[in-house]
Tab-separated table of C-alpha atoms in Angstrom:
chain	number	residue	atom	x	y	z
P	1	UNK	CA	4.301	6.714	-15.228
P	2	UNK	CA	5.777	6.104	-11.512
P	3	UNK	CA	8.109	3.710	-10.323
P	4	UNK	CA	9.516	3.341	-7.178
P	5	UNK	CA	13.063	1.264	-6.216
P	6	UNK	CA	14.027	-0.022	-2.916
P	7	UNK	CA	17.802	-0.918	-3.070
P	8	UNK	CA	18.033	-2.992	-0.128
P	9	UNK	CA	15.636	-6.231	-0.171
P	10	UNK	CA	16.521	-7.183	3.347
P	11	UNK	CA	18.307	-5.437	6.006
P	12	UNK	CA	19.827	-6.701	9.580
P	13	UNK	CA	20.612	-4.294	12.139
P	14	UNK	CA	21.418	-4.587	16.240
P	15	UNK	CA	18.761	-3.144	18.529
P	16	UNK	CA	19.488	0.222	19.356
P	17	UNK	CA	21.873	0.889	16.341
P	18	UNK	CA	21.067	3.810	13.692
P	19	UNK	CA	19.519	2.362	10.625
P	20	UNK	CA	18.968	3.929	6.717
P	21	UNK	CA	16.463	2.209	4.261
P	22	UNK	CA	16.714	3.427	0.702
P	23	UNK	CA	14.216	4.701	-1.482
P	24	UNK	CA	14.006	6.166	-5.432
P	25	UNK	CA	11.483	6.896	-7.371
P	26	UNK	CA	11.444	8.284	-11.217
P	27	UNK	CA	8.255	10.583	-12.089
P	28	UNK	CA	7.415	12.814	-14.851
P	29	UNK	CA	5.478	14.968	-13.096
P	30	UNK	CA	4.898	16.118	-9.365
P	31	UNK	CA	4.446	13.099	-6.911
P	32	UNK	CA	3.627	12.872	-3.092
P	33	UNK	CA	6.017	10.606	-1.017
P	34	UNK	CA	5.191	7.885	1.310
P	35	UNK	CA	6.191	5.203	3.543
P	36	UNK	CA	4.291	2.381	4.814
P	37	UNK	CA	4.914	-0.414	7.551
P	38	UNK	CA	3.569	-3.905	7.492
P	39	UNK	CA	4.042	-6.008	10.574
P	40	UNK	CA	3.730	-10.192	9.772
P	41	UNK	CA	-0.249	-10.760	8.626
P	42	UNK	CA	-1.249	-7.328	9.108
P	43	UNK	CA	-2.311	-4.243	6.256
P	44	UNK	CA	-0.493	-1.432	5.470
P	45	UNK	CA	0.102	1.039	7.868
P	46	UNK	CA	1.292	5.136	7.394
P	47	UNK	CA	4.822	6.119	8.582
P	48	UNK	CA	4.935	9.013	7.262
P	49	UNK	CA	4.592	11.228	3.866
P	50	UNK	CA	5.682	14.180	1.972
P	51	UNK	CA	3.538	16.645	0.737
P	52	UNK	CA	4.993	19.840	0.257
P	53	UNK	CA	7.558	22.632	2.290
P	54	UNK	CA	9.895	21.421	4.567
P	55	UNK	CA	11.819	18.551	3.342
P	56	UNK	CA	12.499	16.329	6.512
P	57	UNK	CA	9.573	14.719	7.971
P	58	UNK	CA	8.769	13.078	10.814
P	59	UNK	CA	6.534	10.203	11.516
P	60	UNK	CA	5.061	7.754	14.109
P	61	UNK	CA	6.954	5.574	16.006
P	62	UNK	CA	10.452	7.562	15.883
P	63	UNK	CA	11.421	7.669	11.879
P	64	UNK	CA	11.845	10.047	9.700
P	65	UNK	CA	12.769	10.494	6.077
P	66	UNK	CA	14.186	12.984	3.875
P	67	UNK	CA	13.053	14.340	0.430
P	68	UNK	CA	15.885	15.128	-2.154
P	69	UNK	CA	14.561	16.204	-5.432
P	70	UNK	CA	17.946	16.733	-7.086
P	71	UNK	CA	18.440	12.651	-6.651
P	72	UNK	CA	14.832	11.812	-6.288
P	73	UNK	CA	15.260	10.140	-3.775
P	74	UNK	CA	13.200	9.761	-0.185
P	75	UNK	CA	15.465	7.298	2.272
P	76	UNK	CA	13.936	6.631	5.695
P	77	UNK	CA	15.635	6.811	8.922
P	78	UNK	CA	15.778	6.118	12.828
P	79	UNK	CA	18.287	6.866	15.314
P	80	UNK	CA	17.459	3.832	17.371
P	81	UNK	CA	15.728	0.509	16.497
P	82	UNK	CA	13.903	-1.614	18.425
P	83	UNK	CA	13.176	-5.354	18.315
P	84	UNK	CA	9.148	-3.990	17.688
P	85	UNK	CA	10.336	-2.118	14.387
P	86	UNK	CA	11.078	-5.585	12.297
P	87	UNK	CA	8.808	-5.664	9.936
P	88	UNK	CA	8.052	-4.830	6.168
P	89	UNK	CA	8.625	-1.155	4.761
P	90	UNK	CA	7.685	0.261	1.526
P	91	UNK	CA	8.237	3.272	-0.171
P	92	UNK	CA	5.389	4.727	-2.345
P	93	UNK	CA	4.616	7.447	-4.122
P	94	UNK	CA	1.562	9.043	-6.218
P	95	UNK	CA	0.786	11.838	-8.445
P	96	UNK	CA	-0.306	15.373	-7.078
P	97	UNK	CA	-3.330	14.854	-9.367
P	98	UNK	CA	-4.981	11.647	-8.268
P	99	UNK	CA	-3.212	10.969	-4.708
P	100	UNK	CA	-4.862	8.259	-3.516
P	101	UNK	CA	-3.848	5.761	-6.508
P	102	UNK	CA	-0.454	4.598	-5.470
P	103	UNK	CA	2.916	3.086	-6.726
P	104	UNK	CA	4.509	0.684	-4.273
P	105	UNK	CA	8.397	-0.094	-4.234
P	106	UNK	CA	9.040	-4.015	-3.930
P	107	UNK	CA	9.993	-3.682	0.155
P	108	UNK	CA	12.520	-4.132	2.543
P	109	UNK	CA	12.313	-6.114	5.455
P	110	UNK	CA	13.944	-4.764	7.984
P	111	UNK	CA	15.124	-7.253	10.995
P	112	UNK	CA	16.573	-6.079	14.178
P	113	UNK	CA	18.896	-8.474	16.046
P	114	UNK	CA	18.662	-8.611	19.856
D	1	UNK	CA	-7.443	-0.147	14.333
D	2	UNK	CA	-8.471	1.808	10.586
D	3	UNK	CA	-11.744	1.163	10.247
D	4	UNK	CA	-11.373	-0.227	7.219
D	5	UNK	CA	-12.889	-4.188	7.416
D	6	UNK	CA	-12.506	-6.888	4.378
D	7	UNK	CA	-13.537	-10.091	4.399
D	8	UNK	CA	-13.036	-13.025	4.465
D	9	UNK	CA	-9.439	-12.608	6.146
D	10	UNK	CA	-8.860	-16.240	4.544
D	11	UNK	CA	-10.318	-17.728	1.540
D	12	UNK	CA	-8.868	-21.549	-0.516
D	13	UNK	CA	-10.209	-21.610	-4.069
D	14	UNK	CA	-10.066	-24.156	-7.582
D	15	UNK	CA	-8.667	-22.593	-10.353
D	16	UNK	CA	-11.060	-21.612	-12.738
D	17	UNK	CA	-13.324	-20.343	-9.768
D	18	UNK	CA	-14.642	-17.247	-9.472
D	19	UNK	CA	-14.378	-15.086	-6.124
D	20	UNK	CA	-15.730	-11.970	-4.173
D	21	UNK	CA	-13.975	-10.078	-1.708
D	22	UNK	CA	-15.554	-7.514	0.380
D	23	UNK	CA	-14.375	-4.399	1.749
D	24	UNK	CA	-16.267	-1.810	4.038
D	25	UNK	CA	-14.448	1.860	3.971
D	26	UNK	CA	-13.556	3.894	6.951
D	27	UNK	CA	-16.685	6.466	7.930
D	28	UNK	CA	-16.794	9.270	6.127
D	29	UNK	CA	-14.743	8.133	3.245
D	30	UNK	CA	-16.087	7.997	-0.633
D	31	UNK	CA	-13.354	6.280	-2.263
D	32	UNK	CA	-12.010	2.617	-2.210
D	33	UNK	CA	-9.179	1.074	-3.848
D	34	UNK	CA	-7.988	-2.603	-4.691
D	35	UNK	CA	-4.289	-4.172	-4.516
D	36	UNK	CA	-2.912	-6.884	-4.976
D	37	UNK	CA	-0.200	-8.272	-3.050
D	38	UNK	CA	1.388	-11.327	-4.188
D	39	UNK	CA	4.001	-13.221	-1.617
D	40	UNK	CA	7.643	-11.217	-1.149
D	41	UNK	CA	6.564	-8.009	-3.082
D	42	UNK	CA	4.346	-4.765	-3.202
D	43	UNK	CA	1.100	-3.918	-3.571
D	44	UNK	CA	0.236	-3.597	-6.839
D	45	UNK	CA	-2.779	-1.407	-7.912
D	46	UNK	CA	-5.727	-3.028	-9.222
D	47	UNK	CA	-8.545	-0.148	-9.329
D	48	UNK	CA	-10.133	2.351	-7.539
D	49	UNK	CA	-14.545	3.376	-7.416
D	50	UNK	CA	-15.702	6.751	-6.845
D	51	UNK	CA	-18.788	7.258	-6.227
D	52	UNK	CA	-19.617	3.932	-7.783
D	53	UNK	CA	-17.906	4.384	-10.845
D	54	UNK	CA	-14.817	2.390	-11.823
D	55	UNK	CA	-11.881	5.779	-11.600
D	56	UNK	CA	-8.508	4.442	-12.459
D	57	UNK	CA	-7.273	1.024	-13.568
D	58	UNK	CA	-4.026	-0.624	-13.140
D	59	UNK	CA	-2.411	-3.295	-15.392
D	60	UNK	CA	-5.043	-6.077	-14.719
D	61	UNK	CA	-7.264	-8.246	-17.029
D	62	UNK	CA	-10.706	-7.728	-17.511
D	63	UNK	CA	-11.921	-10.780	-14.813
D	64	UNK	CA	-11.036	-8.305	-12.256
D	65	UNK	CA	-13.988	-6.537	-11.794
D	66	UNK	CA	-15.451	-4.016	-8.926
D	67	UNK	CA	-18.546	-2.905	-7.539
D	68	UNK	CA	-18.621	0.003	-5.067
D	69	UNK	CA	-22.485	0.366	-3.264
D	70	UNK	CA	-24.093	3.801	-1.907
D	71	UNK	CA	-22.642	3.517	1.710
D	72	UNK	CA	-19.192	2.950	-0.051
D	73	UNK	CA	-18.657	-0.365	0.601
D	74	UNK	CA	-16.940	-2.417	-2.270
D	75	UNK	CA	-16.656	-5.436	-3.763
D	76	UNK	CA	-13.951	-6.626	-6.106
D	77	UNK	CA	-14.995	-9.863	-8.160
D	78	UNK	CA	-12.194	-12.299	-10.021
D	79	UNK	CA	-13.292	-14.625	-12.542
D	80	UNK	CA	-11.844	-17.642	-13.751
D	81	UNK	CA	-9.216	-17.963	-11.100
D	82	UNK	CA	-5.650	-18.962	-12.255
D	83	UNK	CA	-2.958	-20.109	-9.560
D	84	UNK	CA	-1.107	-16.336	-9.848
D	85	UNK	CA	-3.975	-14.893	-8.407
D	86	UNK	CA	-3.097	-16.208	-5.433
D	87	UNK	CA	-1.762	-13.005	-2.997
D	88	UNK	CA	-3.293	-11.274	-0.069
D	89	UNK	CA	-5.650	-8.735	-1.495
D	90	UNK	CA	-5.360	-5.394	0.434
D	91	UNK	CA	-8.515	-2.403	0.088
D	92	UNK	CA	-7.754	1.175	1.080
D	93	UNK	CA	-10.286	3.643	1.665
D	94	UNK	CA	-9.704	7.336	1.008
D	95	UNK	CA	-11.357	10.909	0.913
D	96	UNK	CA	-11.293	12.753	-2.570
D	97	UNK	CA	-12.146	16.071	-2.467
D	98	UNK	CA	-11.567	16.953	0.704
D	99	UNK	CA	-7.970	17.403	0.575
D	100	UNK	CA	-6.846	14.528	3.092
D	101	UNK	CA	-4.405	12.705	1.227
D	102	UNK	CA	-3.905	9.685	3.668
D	103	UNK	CA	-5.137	6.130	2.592
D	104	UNK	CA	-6.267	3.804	5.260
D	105	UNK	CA	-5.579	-0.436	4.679
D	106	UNK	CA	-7.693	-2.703	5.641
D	107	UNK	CA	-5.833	-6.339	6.812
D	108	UNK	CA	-6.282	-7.611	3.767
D	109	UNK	CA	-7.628	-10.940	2.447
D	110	UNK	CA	-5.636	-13.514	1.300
D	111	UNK	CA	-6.257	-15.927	-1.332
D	112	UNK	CA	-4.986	-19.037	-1.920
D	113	UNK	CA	-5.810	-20.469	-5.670
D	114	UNK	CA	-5.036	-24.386	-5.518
């Protein structure tokens, strides 16, 4: 089985400031990565995933994210945040085999502070 | 803008009710999947329908039930309603076998058991 953990539930930072949001995940067996946005009363949208090769990847809106195997771990980052980026994210992965059926981490709500 | 449509967006139910939710995949896509969402955490998978068969099952009870039609639409169906079912229920529609392994969300419906 997957699981995914999110070690920050909630995290503040100033507009314009770097910010980090943590992801893990624990697998048995090969998994793609994912993370998702959700903006207040709104689905899930794609931010970016992990597939295969190169292990930095780079999504919409500015963010990126990092694969590390060794620590399984798949932490999201932008340089710069904007007032427009608070919102929900979640970290997700699923198994090579049946990639569509995926395990959500619990969240972090990211707020940015004028 | 996915494509991906549910409805209703809203919905106020008794417990001890039974519901349908409707969900209408993006064009081209074969495959639909259920979550559930309850307030302050992830999506949890429900199921998913391939070509209108059930295809995968999370950890859910057997009055959560699912229909998927010819043009791919879906349905998922909860019986006997119980206040914990209340959560914004999220569809995702999805390729299989074509190699695209991106999900698109629909804006989910949410539910409100009283």
């Amino acid at each position: 089985a997957q699981s995914v953990t999110q070690l920050d539930s909630q995290v503040p930072v100033f507009e314009e400031a770097p910010v980090e949001l943590r992801c893990n995940y624990s697998s048995s067996v090969s998994v793609y990565l994912f993370w998702y946005v959700q903006y207040p009363n709104q689905g899930l949208q794609l931010l970016l995933k992990y597939l295969s090769g190169s292990t930095l990847v780079k999504g919409i809106n500015g963010f990126e994210a990092e694969f590390n195997k060794s620590q399984t771990s798949f932490h999201l980052r932008k340089p710069s945040v904007h007032i427009s980026d608070t919102a929900e994210y979640f970290c997700a992965v699923s198994r090579k085999t049946s990639y569509d059926k995926v395990i959500f981490g619990p969240g972090t709500s990211l707020s940015v502070i004028p | 803008e996915t494509g991906v449509t549910q409805s209703p967006t809203h919905l106020i139910k008794t417990r001890g009710q039974q519901v349908t939710l409707r969900c209408s995949s993006q064009s081209g896509h074969n495959t639909v999947s259920w979550y559930q969402q309850a307030l302050g955490q992830g999506p949890q998978f429900i199921f998913q329908y391939y070509r209108e068969e059930e295809n995968g099952r999370g950890n859910f009870p057997p009055r959560f039930s699912g229909l998927q039609f010819p043009n791919y639409s879906s349905e998922l169906n909860v019986n006997a309603l119980e206040l914990d079912d209340s959560a914004l229920y999220l569809c995702a529609s999805s390729s299989t076998g074509t190699g695209n392994t991106e999900a698109f969300f629909g804006q989910g419906t949410r539910l409100t058991v009283v």
